[in-house]
Structures are given as structure tokens and as C-alpha cells.
PDB file of C-alpha atoms in Angstrom:
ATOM      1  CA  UNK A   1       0.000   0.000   0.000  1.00 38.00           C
ATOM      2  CA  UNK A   2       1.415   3.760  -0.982  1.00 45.00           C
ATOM      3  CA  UNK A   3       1.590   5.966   1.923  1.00 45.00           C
ATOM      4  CA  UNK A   4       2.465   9.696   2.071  1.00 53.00           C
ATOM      5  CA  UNK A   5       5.431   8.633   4.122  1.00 61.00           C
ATOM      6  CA  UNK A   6       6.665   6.108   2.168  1.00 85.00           C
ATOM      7  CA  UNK A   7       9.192   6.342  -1.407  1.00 91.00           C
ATOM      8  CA  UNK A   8       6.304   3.348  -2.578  1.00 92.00           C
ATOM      9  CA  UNK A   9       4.285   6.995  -3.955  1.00 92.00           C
ATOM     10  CA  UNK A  10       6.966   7.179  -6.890  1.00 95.00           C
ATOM     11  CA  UNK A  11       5.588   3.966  -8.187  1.00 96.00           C
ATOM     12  CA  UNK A  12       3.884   4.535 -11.553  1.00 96.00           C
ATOM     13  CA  UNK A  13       5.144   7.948 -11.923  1.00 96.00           C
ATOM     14  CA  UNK A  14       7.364   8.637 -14.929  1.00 98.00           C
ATOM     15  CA  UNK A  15      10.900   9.931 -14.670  1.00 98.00           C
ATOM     16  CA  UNK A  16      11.096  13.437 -15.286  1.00 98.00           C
ATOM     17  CA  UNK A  17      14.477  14.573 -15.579  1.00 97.00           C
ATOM     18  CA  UNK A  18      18.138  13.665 -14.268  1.00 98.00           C
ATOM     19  CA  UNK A  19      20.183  16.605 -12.520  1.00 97.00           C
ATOM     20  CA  UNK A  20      23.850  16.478 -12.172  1.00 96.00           C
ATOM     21  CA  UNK A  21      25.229  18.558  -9.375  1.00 94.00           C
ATOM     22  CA  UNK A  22      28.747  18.788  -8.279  1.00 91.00           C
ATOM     23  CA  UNK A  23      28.667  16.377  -5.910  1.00 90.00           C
ATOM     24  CA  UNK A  24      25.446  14.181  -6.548  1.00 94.00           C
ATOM     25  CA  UNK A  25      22.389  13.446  -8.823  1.00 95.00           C
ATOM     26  CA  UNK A  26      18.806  14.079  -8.213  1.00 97.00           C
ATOM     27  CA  UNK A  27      16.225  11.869 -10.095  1.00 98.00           C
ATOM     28  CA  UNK A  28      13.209  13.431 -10.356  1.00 97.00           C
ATOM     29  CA  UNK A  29       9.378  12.146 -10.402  1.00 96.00           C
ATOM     30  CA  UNK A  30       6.888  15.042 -11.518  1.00 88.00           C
ATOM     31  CA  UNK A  31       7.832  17.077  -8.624  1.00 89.00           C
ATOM     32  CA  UNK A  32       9.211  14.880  -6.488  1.00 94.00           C
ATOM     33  CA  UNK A  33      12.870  14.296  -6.052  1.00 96.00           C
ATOM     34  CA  UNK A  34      15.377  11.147  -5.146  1.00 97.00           C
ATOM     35  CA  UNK A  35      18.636  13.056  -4.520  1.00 96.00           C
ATOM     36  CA  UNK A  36      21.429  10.241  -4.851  1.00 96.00           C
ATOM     37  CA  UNK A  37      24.880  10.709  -2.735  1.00 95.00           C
ATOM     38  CA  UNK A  38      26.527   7.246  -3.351  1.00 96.00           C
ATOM     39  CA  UNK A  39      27.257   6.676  -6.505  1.00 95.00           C
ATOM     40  CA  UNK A  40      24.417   4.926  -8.300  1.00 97.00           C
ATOM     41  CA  UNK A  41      24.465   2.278 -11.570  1.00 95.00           C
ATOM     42  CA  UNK A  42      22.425   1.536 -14.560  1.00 97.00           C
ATOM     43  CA  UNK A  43      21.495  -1.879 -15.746  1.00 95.00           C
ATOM     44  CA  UNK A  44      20.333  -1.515 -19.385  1.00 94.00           C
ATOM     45  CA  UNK A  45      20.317  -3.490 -22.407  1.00 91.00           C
ATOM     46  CA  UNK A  46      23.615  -2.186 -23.191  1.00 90.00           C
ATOM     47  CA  UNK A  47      25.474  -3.067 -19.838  1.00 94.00           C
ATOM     48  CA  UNK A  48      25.610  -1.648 -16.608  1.00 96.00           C
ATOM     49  CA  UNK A  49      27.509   1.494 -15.904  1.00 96.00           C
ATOM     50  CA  UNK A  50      28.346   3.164 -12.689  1.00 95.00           C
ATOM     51  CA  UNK A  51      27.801   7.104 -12.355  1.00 95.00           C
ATOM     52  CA  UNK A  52      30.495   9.178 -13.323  1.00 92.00           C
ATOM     53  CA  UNK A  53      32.112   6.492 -15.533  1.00 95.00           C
ATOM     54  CA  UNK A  54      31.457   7.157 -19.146  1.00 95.00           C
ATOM     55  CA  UNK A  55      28.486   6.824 -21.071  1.00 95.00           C
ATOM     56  CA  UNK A  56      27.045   6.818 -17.441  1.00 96.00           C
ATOM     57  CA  UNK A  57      25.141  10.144 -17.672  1.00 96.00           C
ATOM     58  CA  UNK A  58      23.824   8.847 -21.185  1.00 96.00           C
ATOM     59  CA  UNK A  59      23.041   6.042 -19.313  1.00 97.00           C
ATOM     60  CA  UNK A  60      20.877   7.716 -16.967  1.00 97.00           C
ATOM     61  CA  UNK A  61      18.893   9.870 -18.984  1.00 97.00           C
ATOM     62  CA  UNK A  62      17.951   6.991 -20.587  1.00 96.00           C
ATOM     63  CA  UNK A  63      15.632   6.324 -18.570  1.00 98.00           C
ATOM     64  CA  UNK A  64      13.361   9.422 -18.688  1.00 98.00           C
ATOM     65  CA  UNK A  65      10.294   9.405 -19.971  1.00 98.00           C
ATOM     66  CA  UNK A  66       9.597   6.458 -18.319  1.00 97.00           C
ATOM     67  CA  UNK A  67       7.647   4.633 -16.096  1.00 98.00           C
ATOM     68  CA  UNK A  68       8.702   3.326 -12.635  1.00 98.00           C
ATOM     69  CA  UNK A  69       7.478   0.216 -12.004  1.00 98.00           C
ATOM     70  CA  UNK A  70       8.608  -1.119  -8.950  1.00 97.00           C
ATOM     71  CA  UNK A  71      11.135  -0.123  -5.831  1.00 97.00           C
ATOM     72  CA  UNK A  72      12.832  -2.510  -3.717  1.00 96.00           C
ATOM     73  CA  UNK A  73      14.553  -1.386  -0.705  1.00 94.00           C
ATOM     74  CA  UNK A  74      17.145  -3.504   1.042  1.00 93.00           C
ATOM     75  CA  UNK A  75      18.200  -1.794   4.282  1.00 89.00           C
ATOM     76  CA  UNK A  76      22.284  -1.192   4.347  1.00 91.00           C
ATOM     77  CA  UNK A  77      22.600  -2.642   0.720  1.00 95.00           C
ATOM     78  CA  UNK A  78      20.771  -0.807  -2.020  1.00 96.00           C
ATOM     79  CA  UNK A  79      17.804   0.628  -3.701  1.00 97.00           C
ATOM     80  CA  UNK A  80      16.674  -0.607  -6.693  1.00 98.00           C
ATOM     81  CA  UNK A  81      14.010   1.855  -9.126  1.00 98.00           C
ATOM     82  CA  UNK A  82      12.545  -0.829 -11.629  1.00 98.00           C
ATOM     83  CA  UNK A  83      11.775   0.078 -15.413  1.00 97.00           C
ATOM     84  CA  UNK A  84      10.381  -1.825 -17.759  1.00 93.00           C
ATOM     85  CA  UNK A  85      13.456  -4.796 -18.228  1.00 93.00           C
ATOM     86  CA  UNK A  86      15.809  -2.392 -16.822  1.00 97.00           C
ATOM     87  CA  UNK A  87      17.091  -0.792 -13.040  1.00 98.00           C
ATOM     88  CA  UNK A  88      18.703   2.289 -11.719  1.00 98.00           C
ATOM     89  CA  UNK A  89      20.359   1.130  -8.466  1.00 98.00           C
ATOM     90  CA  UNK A  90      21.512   3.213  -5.665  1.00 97.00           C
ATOM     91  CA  UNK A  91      24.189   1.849  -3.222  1.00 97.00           C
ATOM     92  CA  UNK A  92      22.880   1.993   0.487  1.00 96.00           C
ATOM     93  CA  UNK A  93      26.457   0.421   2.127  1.00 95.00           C
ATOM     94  CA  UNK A  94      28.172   2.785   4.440  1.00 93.00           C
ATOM     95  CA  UNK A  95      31.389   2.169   2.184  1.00 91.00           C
ATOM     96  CA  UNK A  96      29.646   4.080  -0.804  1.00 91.00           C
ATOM     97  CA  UNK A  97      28.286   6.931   1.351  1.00 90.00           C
ATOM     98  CA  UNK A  98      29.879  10.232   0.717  1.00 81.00           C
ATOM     99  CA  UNK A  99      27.550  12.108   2.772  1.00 78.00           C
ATOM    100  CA  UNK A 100      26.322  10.341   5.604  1.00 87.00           C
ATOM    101  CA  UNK A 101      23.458   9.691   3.666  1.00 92.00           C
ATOM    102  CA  UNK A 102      23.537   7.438   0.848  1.00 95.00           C
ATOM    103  CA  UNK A 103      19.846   9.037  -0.814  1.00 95.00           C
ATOM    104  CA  UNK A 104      17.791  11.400   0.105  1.00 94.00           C
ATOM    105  CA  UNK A 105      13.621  11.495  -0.669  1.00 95.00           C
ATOM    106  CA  UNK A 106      12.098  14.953  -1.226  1.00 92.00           C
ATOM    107  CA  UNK A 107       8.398  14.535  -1.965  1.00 88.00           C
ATOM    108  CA  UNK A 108       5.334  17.114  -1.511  1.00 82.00           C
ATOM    109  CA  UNK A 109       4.444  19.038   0.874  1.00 75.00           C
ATOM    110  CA  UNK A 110       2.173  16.778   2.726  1.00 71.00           C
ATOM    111  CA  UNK A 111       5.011  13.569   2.493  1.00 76.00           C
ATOM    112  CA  UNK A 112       8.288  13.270   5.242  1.00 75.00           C
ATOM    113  CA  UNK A 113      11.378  13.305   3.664  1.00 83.00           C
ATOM    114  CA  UNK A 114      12.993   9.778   3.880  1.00 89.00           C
ATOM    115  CA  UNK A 115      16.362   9.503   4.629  1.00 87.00           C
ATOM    116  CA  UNK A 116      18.270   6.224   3.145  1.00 89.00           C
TER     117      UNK A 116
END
């Protein structure tokens, strides 16, 4: 069940844009935002790619446009956003932390931010 509270609301909301910033990437979900801090990796057709290697942005901005289908959380290890046959993963494992915080979850006004 989707919650206000809970990163479960981004299911079946479409990817709206990738931001690089200096330091980390924000995914973003028609007004709501997934800020990444550890580095996070594509799995597509072509390979998987970690961000900043090359063809990693490319990589990324594959994906919007589209759909998110399904999120899987596995505490300390990673987050996975599903797309049709293909993930963006976000490492959760205190050794690919840069910030304390491995993600960050911005949504409206009414939703907590979650902290991963």
C-alpha cells in the first residue's frame, strides 16, 4: 500500500528529468525528487555502468520518460528503481556513502522526507 510517508508513492510515476550537481544526482518524479549521494548504476540493455564512468550520464537519462514500475529497498545494501526490463540502483552500504546519507527522498508538501 502507498503511503504519504513512504518512497512506494513514486511507483507509476514517470521519470522526469536527471540533474547532475557537483557532488550528486537528483532523479526526479513530476515534482518529487530522489537526490542520490553514493554513486548509483544503470542496468540496461547495453550493460551496466556506474555514475560518473562514461556513457554513465547517457546512461541515466535513458531512462526518462519512463515509467517506474517497482522499488525494492534492502536496508544497508541498495535501492533498486525498476523500469520496464531495466534498473537504476543506488548503493545503500556505508562504504559508498559520501555524505552520511547514501539518498535522500524529497516529496510534496504533505510527504516526510525519507532519509536512506
Amino acid at each position: 500500500m502507498k503511503t504519504q510517508n513512504s518512497i512506494e508513492v513514486l511507483v507509476g510515476n514517470v521519470l522526469s528529468h536527471v540533474c547532475f550537481v557537483m557532488d550528486y544526482l537528483q532523479l526526479g518524479f513530476d515534482g518529487r525528487i530522489l537526490n542520490c549521494y553514493s554513486a548509483p548504476y544503470a542496468h540496461t540493455a547495453a550493460g551496466t555502468v556506474t555514475y560518473p564512468d562514461p556513457g554513465s550520464r547517457d546512461a541515466l537519462c535513458s531512462f526518462i520518460g519512463r515509467e517506474l514500475t517497482a522499488i525494492e529497498v534492502i536496508d544497508e545494501v541498495k535501492l533498486v528503481l525498476f523500469f520496464t526490463n531495466e534498473t537504476i540502483v543506488i548503493p545503500l552500504d556505508m562504504a559508498s556513502r559520501k555524505f552520511g546519507d547514501a539518498a535522500e527522498y524529497i516529496g510534496e508538501a504533505s510527504e516526510s522526507m525519507i532519509y536512506f
